[in-house]
mmCIF file of C-alpha atoms and ligand atoms in Angstrom:
data_model
loop_
_atom_site.group_PDB
_atom_site.id
_atom_site.type_symbol
_atom_site.label_atom_id
_atom_site.label_comp_id
_atom_site.label_asym_id
_atom_site.label_seq_id
_atom_site.Cartn_x
_atom_site.Cartn_y
_atom_site.Cartn_z
ATOM 1 C CA UNK T 17 -22.601 -29.864 10.905
ATOM 2 C CA UNK T 18 -20.810 -28.303 7.946
ATOM 3 C CA UNK T 19 -22.906 -26.039 5.746
ATOM 4 C CA UNK T 20 -22.375 -25.719 2.008
ATOM 5 C CA UNK T 21 -22.446 -22.002 1.243
ATOM 6 C CA UNK T 22 -22.315 -22.297 -2.536
ATOM 7 C CA UNK T 23 -25.185 -20.465 -4.278
ATOM 8 C CA UNK T 24 -26.531 -19.141 -0.990
ATOM 9 C CA UNK T 25 -27.162 -15.385 -0.856
ATOM 10 C CA UNK T 26 -25.563 -12.883 1.505
ATOM 11 C CA UNK T 27 -26.557 -9.246 1.901
ATOM 12 C CA UNK T 28 -23.739 -7.229 3.433
ATOM 13 C CA UNK T 29 -23.434 -3.541 4.364
ATOM 14 C CA UNK T 30 -20.223 -1.519 4.477
ATOM 15 C CA UNK T 31 -18.624 -3.658 1.757
ATOM 16 C CA UNK T 32 -16.372 -0.832 0.598
ATOM 17 C CA UNK T 33 -14.732 -0.651 4.032
ATOM 18 C CA UNK T 34 -11.891 -2.716 5.423
ATOM 19 C CA UNK T 35 -13.853 -5.366 7.334
ATOM 20 C CA UNK T 36 -16.722 -5.423 4.828
ATOM 21 C CA UNK T 37 -14.441 -6.021 1.875
ATOM 22 C CA UNK T 38 -12.661 -8.880 3.664
ATOM 23 C CA UNK T 39 -16.020 -10.502 4.508
ATOM 24 C CA UNK T 40 -17.326 -10.063 0.947
ATOM 25 C CA UNK T 41 -14.206 -11.649 -0.541
ATOM 26 C CA UNK T 42 -14.223 -14.558 1.920
ATOM 27 C CA UNK T 43 -17.882 -15.418 1.289
ATOM 28 C CA UNK T 44 -17.700 -14.848 -2.472
ATOM 29 C CA UNK T 45 -14.816 -17.324 -2.568
ATOM 30 C CA UNK T 46 -17.252 -19.914 -1.109
ATOM 31 C CA UNK T 47 -19.574 -19.230 -4.053
ATOM 32 C CA UNK T 48 -22.120 -17.168 -2.118
ATOM 33 C CA UNK T 49 -24.123 -14.764 -4.268
ATOM 34 C CA UNK T 50 -23.181 -11.407 -2.823
ATOM 35 C CA UNK T 51 -25.167 -8.201 -2.424
ATOM 36 C CA UNK T 52 -23.001 -5.192 -1.623
ATOM 37 C CA UNK T 53 -25.656 -3.085 0.084
ATOM 38 C CA UNK T 54 -25.224 0.677 0.531
ATOM 39 C CA UNK T 55 -22.132 2.848 0.522
ATOM 40 C CA UNK T 56 -21.257 6.346 -0.583
ATOM 41 C CA UNK T 57 -17.663 5.781 -1.715
ATOM 42 C CA UNK T 58 -18.097 4.281 -5.192
ATOM 43 C CA UNK T 59 -14.386 3.787 -5.765
ATOM 44 C CA UNK T 60 -14.059 1.529 -2.727
ATOM 45 C CA UNK T 61 -17.308 -0.285 -3.431
ATOM 46 C CA UNK T 62 -16.312 -0.949 -7.052
ATOM 47 C CA UNK T 63 -13.002 -2.371 -5.883
ATOM 48 C CA UNK T 64 -14.854 -4.906 -3.727
ATOM 49 C CA UNK T 65 -17.269 -5.675 -6.572
ATOM 50 C CA UNK T 66 -14.380 -6.378 -8.970
ATOM 51 C CA UNK T 67 -12.855 -8.919 -6.574
ATOM 52 C CA UNK T 68 -16.199 -10.536 -5.743
ATOM 53 C CA UNK T 69 -17.140 -10.928 -9.411
ATOM 54 C CA UNK T 70 -14.035 -13.053 -9.980
ATOM 55 C CA UNK T 71 -15.707 -15.695 -7.795
ATOM 56 C CA UNK T 72 -19.479 -15.317 -7.976
ATOM 57 C CA UNK T 73 -22.549 -13.247 -8.952
ATOM 58 C CA UNK T 74 -22.660 -9.850 -7.377
ATOM 59 C CA UNK T 75 -25.227 -7.080 -7.031
ATOM 60 C CA UNK T 76 -23.925 -3.683 -6.006
ATOM 61 C CA UNK T 77 -26.493 -1.272 -4.581
ATOM 62 C CA UNK T 78 -24.733 1.961 -3.617
ATOM 63 C CA UNK T 79 -26.620 4.462 -1.491
ATOM 64 C CA UNK T 80 -27.022 6.072 1.885
ATOM 65 C CA UNK T 81 -28.212 3.500 4.391
ATOM 66 C CA UNK T 82 -29.649 6.207 6.622
ATOM 67 C CA UNK T 83 -32.337 6.712 3.959
ATOM 68 C CA UNK T 84 -35.096 4.362 5.151
ATOM 69 C CA UNK T 85 -36.730 4.324 1.701
ATOM 70 C CA UNK T 86 -33.417 3.100 0.220
ATOM 71 C CA UNK T 87 -33.349 0.269 2.797
ATOM 72 C CA UNK T 88 -36.718 -1.127 1.789
ATOM 73 C CA UNK T 89 -36.422 -0.577 -1.982
ATOM 74 C CA UNK T 90 -32.863 -1.968 -1.983
ATOM 75 C CA UNK T 91 -33.905 -5.167 -0.212
ATOM 76 C CA UNK T 92 -36.700 -5.654 -2.777
ATOM 77 C CA UNK T 93 -34.215 -5.175 -5.654
ATOM 78 C CA UNK T 94 -31.876 -7.728 -4.066
ATOM 79 C CA UNK T 95 -34.655 -10.310 -3.826
ATOM 80 C CA UNK T 96 -35.777 -9.587 -7.390
ATOM 81 C CA UNK T 97 -32.228 -10.343 -8.556
ATOM 82 C CA UNK T 98 -31.389 -13.449 -6.516
ATOM 83 C CA UNK T 99 -34.790 -14.699 -5.314
ATOM 84 C CA UNK T 100 -33.727 -15.176 -1.694
ATOM 85 C CA UNK T 101 -31.584 -13.903 1.160
ATOM 86 C CA UNK T 102 -29.966 -16.469 3.471
ATOM 87 C CA UNK T 103 -27.548 -14.284 5.397
ATOM 88 C CA UNK T 104 -27.602 -10.648 6.527
ATOM 89 C CA UNK T 105 -24.426 -9.001 7.769
ATOM 90 C CA UNK T 106 -24.860 -5.601 9.426
ATOM 91 C CA UNK T 107 -21.342 -4.290 9.120
ATOM 92 C CA UNK T 108 -21.540 -0.605 8.057
ATOM 93 C CA UNK T 109 -20.660 1.720 10.889
ATOM 94 C CA UNK T 110 -18.874 4.837 11.949
ATOM 95 C CA UNK T 111 -16.920 5.975 14.982
ATOM 96 C CA UNK T 112 -16.182 9.228 16.765
ATOM 97 C CA UNK T 113 -13.204 9.823 18.990
ATOM 98 C CA UNK T 114 -14.220 12.892 21.026
ATOM 99 C CA UNK T 115 -14.382 14.097 24.625
ATOM 100 C CA UNK T 116 -17.863 13.599 26.057
ATOM 101 C CA UNK T 117 -18.514 17.345 26.419
ATOM 102 C CA UNK T 118 -17.721 17.959 22.740
ATOM 103 C CA UNK T 119 -20.228 15.457 21.340
ATOM 104 C CA UNK T 120 -23.007 17.397 19.604
ATOM 105 C CA UNK T 121 -26.651 16.520 19.065
ATOM 106 C CA UNK T 122 -25.788 16.022 15.365
ATOM 107 C CA UNK T 123 -22.978 13.590 16.284
ATOM 108 C CA UNK T 124 -25.365 11.704 18.565
ATOM 109 C CA UNK T 125 -28.043 11.415 15.895
ATOM 110 C CA UNK T 126 -25.576 10.400 13.167
ATOM 111 C CA UNK T 127 -23.864 7.617 15.127
ATOM 112 C CA UNK T 128 -27.086 6.306 16.616
ATOM 113 C CA UNK T 129 -28.602 6.256 13.134
ATOM 114 C CA UNK T 130 -25.735 4.537 11.310
ATOM 115 C CA UNK T 131 -24.786 2.084 14.077
ATOM 116 C CA UNK T 132 -28.167 1.281 15.622
ATOM 117 C CA UNK T 133 -31.167 2.511 13.596
ATOM 118 C CA UNK T 134 -29.854 1.256 10.227
ATOM 119 C CA UNK T 135 -29.126 -2.323 11.390
ATOM 120 C CA UNK T 136 -32.445 -2.361 13.252
ATOM 121 C CA UNK T 137 -34.590 -1.415 10.263
ATOM 122 C CA UNK T 138 -32.517 -3.213 7.645
ATOM 123 C CA UNK T 139 -32.973 -6.382 9.691
ATOM 124 C CA UNK T 140 -36.696 -5.692 9.892
ATOM 125 C CA UNK T 141 -36.806 -5.476 6.076
ATOM 126 C CA UNK T 142 -34.792 -8.670 5.551
ATOM 127 C CA UNK T 143 -36.438 -10.926 8.170
ATOM 128 C CA UNK T 144 -39.436 -11.908 5.962
ATOM 129 C CA UNK T 145 -36.994 -13.366 3.390
ATOM 130 C CA UNK T 146 -34.792 -15.020 6.013
ATOM 131 C CA UNK T 147 -37.869 -16.896 7.229
ATOM 132 C CA UNK T 148 -37.829 -18.806 3.909
ATOM 133 C CA UNK T 149 -34.211 -19.951 4.324
ATOM 134 C CA UNK T 150 -33.053 -23.132 6.073
ATOM 135 C CA UNK T 151 -29.798 -21.444 7.072
ATOM 136 C CA UNK T 152 -31.086 -17.987 8.014
ATOM 137 C CA UNK T 153 -28.372 -16.073 9.823
ATOM 138 C CA UNK T 154 -27.866 -12.490 10.931
ATOM 139 C CA UNK T 155 -24.382 -11.370 11.952
ATOM 140 C CA UNK T 156 -23.963 -7.943 13.531
ATOM 141 C CA UNK T 157 -20.512 -6.399 13.616
ATOM 142 C CA UNK T 158 -20.550 -4.680 17.002
ATOM 143 C CA UNK T 159 -17.404 -3.756 18.969
ATOM 144 C CA UNK T 160 -15.626 -4.220 22.266
ATOM 145 C CA UNK T 161 -16.954 -0.720 23.042
ATOM 146 C CA UNK T 162 -20.389 -2.359 23.199
ATOM 147 C CA UNK T 163 -19.190 -4.045 26.407
ATOM 148 C CA UNK T 164 -16.735 -1.662 28.025
ATOM 149 C CA UNK T 165 -16.553 2.081 28.506
ATOM 150 C CA UNK T 166 -13.507 3.527 26.805
ATOM 151 C CA UNK T 167 -12.735 7.237 27.264
ATOM 152 C CA UNK T 168 -13.584 9.515 24.287
ATOM 153 C CA UNK T 169 -15.892 6.847 22.825
ATOM 154 C CA UNK T 170 -19.141 7.793 24.593
ATOM 155 C CA UNK T 171 -21.438 8.039 21.593
ATOM 156 C CA UNK T 172 -19.760 5.221 19.634
ATOM 157 C CA UNK T 173 -19.984 3.044 22.737
ATOM 158 C CA UNK T 174 -23.636 3.966 23.338
ATOM 159 C CA UNK T 175 -24.527 3.099 19.730
ATOM 160 C CA UNK T 176 -22.793 -0.297 19.864
ATOM 161 C CA UNK T 177 -24.479 -1.090 23.209
ATOM 162 C CA UNK T 178 -27.744 -0.384 21.384
ATOM 163 C CA UNK T 179 -26.775 -2.721 18.545
ATOM 164 C CA UNK T 180 -25.910 -5.489 21.003
ATOM 165 C CA UNK T 181 -29.217 -4.966 22.831
ATOM 166 C CA UNK T 182 -31.102 -5.482 19.587
ATOM 167 C CA UNK T 183 -28.952 -8.523 18.779
ATOM 168 C CA UNK T 184 -29.736 -10.247 22.093
ATOM 169 C CA UNK T 185 -33.426 -9.493 21.863
ATOM 170 C CA UNK T 186 -34.002 -10.732 18.313
ATOM 171 C CA UNK T 187 -31.760 -13.771 18.890
ATOM 172 C CA UNK T 188 -34.305 -15.018 21.428
ATOM 173 C CA UNK T 189 -37.321 -13.709 19.506
ATOM 174 C CA UNK T 190 -36.472 -15.614 16.304
ATOM 175 C CA UNK T 191 -34.682 -18.797 17.401
ATOM 176 C CA UNK T 192 -37.923 -20.781 17.148
ATOM 177 C CA UNK T 193 -38.106 -19.729 13.502
ATOM 178 C CA UNK T 194 -34.604 -21.120 12.957
ATOM 179 C CA UNK T 195 -33.014 -17.708 12.435
ATOM 180 C CA UNK T 196 -29.606 -17.543 14.104
ATOM 181 C CA UNK T 197 -28.475 -14.113 15.300
ATOM 182 C CA UNK T 198 -24.839 -13.527 16.218
ATOM 183 C CA UNK T 199 -22.569 -10.630 17.100
ATOM 184 C CA UNK T 200 -18.861 -10.225 16.535
ATOM 185 C CA UNK T 201 -17.260 -7.627 18.794
ATOM 186 C CA UNK T 202 -13.743 -6.790 17.674
ATOM 187 C CA UNK T 203 -11.129 -4.595 19.294
ATOM 188 C CA UNK T 204 -8.851 -2.566 17.039
ATOM 189 C CA UNK T 205 -8.963 -3.782 13.444
ATOM 190 C CA UNK T 206 -6.561 -2.132 11.020
ATOM 191 C CA UNK T 207 -8.936 -0.375 8.588
ATOM 192 C CA UNK T 208 -9.572 3.202 7.461
ATOM 193 C CA UNK T 209 -11.770 3.679 10.527
ATOM 194 C CA UNK T 210 -8.753 3.255 12.792
ATOM 195 C CA UNK T 211 -6.307 4.939 10.407
ATOM 196 C CA UNK T 212 -8.469 8.082 10.396
ATOM 197 C CA UNK T 213 -9.686 8.175 14.005
ATOM 198 C CA UNK T 214 -6.371 7.026 15.562
ATOM 199 C CA UNK T 215 -3.561 8.028 13.178
ATOM 200 C CA UNK T 216 -1.061 7.431 16.002
ATOM 201 C CA UNK T 217 -1.645 3.644 15.796
ATOM 202 C CA UNK T 218 0.371 1.325 13.567
ATOM 203 C CA UNK T 219 -0.702 -2.087 12.212
ATOM 204 C CA UNK T 220 1.614 -3.717 14.741
ATOM 205 C CA UNK T 221 -0.481 -5.934 17.035
ATOM 206 C CA UNK T 222 -3.761 -4.919 15.409
ATOM 207 C CA UNK T 223 -6.400 -7.390 14.221
ATOM 208 C CA UNK T 224 -6.500 -7.741 10.431
ATOM 209 C CA UNK T 225 -9.883 -7.519 8.628
ATOM 210 C CA UNK T 226 -9.402 -11.039 7.222
ATOM 211 C CA UNK T 227 -9.428 -12.397 10.793
ATOM 212 C CA UNK T 228 -12.950 -10.982 11.276
ATOM 213 C CA UNK T 229 -13.985 -12.489 7.923
ATOM 214 C CA UNK T 230 -12.743 -15.883 9.175
ATOM 215 C CA UNK T 231 -15.035 -15.600 12.219
ATOM 216 C CA UNK T 232 -18.006 -14.773 9.974
ATOM 217 C CA UNK T 233 -17.167 -17.847 7.906
ATOM 218 C CA UNK T 234 -16.938 -19.960 11.063
ATOM 219 C CA UNK T 235 -20.475 -18.946 12.110
ATOM 220 C CA UNK T 236 -21.898 -19.773 8.684
ATOM 221 C CA UNK T 237 -19.925 -22.916 7.914
ATOM 222 C CA UNK T 238 -20.491 -24.627 11.261
ATOM 223 C CA UNK T 239 -24.214 -24.401 11.596
ATOM 224 C CA UNK T 240 -25.300 -27.107 13.998
ATOM 225 C CA UNK T 241 -27.099 -27.318 17.294
ATOM 226 C CA UNK T 242 -24.287 -25.718 19.300
ATOM 227 C CA UNK T 243 -25.052 -22.029 19.053
ATOM 228 C CA UNK T 244 -22.348 -19.439 19.598
ATOM 229 C CA UNK T 245 -24.040 -16.103 20.283
ATOM 230 C CA UNK T 246 -21.124 -13.727 20.200
ATOM 231 C CA UNK T 247 -17.388 -13.736 19.643
ATOM 232 C CA UNK T 248 -15.364 -10.967 21.248
ATOM 233 C CA UNK T 249 -11.852 -10.536 19.873
ATOM 234 C CA UNK T 250 -9.296 -8.237 21.453
ATOM 235 C CA UNK T 251 -6.117 -7.253 19.720
ATOM 236 C CA UNK T 252 -2.858 -8.602 21.085
ATOM 237 C CA UNK T 253 -1.536 -5.293 22.434
ATOM 238 C CA UNK T 254 -4.807 -4.483 24.135
ATOM 239 C CA UNK T 255 -4.945 -0.949 25.466
ATOM 240 C CA UNK T 256 -7.767 1.381 26.512
ATOM 241 C CA UNK T 257 -9.755 3.615 24.161
ATOM 242 C CA UNK T 258 -9.557 1.675 20.953
ATOM 243 C CA UNK T 259 -12.492 1.413 18.590
HETATM 244 N N1 NAP V 5 -11.859 -1.018 12.697
HETATM 245 C C1 NAP V 5 -12.064 -1.334 13.964
HETATM 246 O O1 NAP V 5 -11.159 -1.238 14.806
HETATM 247 C C2 NAP V 5 -13.392 -1.837 14.423
HETATM 248 C C3 NAP V 5 -13.470 -2.407 15.703
HETATM 249 C C4 NAP V 5 -14.710 -2.871 16.146
HETATM 250 C C5 NAP V 5 -15.811 -2.784 15.342
HETATM 251 N N2 NAP V 5 -15.714 -2.208 14.106
HETATM 252 C C6 NAP V 5 -16.926 -2.121 13.311
HETATM 253 O O2 NAP V 5 -16.733 -2.814 12.088
HETATM 254 C C7 NAP V 5 -17.581 -2.241 11.089
HETATM 255 C C8 NAP V 5 -16.765 -1.980 9.820
HETATM 256 O O3 NAP V 5 -15.795 -1.000 10.118
HETATM 257 P P1 NAP V 5 -14.394 -0.830 9.340
HETATM 258 O O4 NAP V 5 -13.330 -0.851 10.354
HETATM 259 O O5 NAP V 5 -14.324 -1.749 8.186
HETATM 260 O O6 NAP V 5 -14.543 0.691 8.883
HETATM 261 P P2 NAP V 5 -14.514 1.418 7.461
HETATM 262 O O7 NAP V 5 -13.401 0.913 6.638
HETATM 263 O O8 NAP V 5 -14.593 2.860 7.796
HETATM 264 O O9 NAP V 5 -15.901 0.940 6.798
HETATM 265 C C9 NAP V 5 -17.140 1.438 7.218
HETATM 266 C C10 NAP V 5 -18.136 1.159 6.138
HETATM 267 O O10 NAP V 5 -19.443 1.619 6.550
HETATM 268 C C11 NAP V 5 -20.034 2.294 5.467
HETATM 269 N N3 NAP V 5 -20.990 3.313 5.907
HETATM 270 C C12 NAP V 5 -20.888 4.174 6.934
HETATM 271 N N4 NAP V 5 -21.944 5.008 6.957
HETATM 272 C C13 NAP V 5 -22.734 4.657 5.900
HETATM 273 C C14 NAP V 5 -23.960 5.138 5.387
HETATM 274 N N5 NAP V 5 -24.629 6.160 5.967
HETATM 275 N N6 NAP V 5 -24.470 4.549 4.280
HETATM 276 C C15 NAP V 5 -23.818 3.539 3.671
HETATM 277 N N7 NAP V 5 -22.663 3.029 4.111
HETATM 278 C C16 NAP V 5 -22.124 3.590 5.222
HETATM 279 C C17 NAP V 5 -18.883 2.954 4.738
HETATM 280 O O11 NAP V 5 -19.250 3.222 3.396
HETATM 281 P P3 NAP V 5 -18.929 4.602 2.646
HETATM 282 O O12 NAP V 5 -17.629 5.111 3.168
HETATM 283 O O13 NAP V 5 -18.911 4.236 1.220
HETATM 284 O O14 NAP V 5 -20.096 5.486 2.984
HETATM 285 C C18 NAP V 5 -17.813 1.885 4.840
HETATM 286 O O15 NAP V 5 -17.911 0.980 3.763
HETATM 287 C C19 NAP V 5 -18.202 -0.985 11.705
HETATM 288 O O16 NAP V 5 -19.504 -1.257 12.140
HETATM 289 C C20 NAP V 5 -17.305 -0.709 12.898
HETATM 290 O O17 NAP V 5 -17.974 -0.010 13.927
HETATM 291 C C21 NAP V 5 -14.528 -1.748 13.624
#
């Protein structure tokens, strides 16, 4: 079954980042009303907003997603503006490339908060609105590190395992209410995250953010009775310890 995405509403985190911007642009081009939720880098977020507004209505809500009060008030503002939320994409995240013995308590708390606690409680805030949609979908951007153990990725890997655990649990908890829950687990995607954490890598053989946006579109556009739970995409020149 093909789904018409025009005038549906998507709430997306991390829209100023590489993957988030590509997803926002792809879905805005389908006519989806787009909420750019959270973000501290206004320059990047505004750039995404400018592109999105060429296609569709956009609400930009900058802010720190680790602030739980911002999560709940932001979701309410989004619903006040557009009246509904059909799709939630938990994309914001951060990585840390560090030897296990160097990971601090602060690092642990930060990565667990951004990569696991934020998607958990944002989803909790959005679920009541998704229950009113006939195409309710949650897509979590996890990582190949949520499946395998790469050296120097202990806390990033632990946080993405946590995200995938939540994904699997709520996928079975909510399927009877017609809410689809998916994960996309990419290998190395050429964004600032990789450019900063692995400056030795070049774009050669890396996944491009637009390829992840195409997978998001696939999940949303092909809503039928054949459910795909997760898509794992490795880069061509697969090698150990990539984000
Ligand atoms: N790049 C890869 O190789 C790769 C591979 C697998 C999975 N992923 C996952 O894909 C997702 C997107 O990553 P990316 O590669 O596009 O990285 P990116 O360009 O660094 O984007 C990350 C985004 O997350 C946002 N973010 C982080 N902490 C936040 C906070 N506390 N509050 C609000 N926003 C916050 C950032 O916003 P601000 O900077 O404005 O705060 C930024 O927009 C992440 O979940 C990442 O783990 C990436």
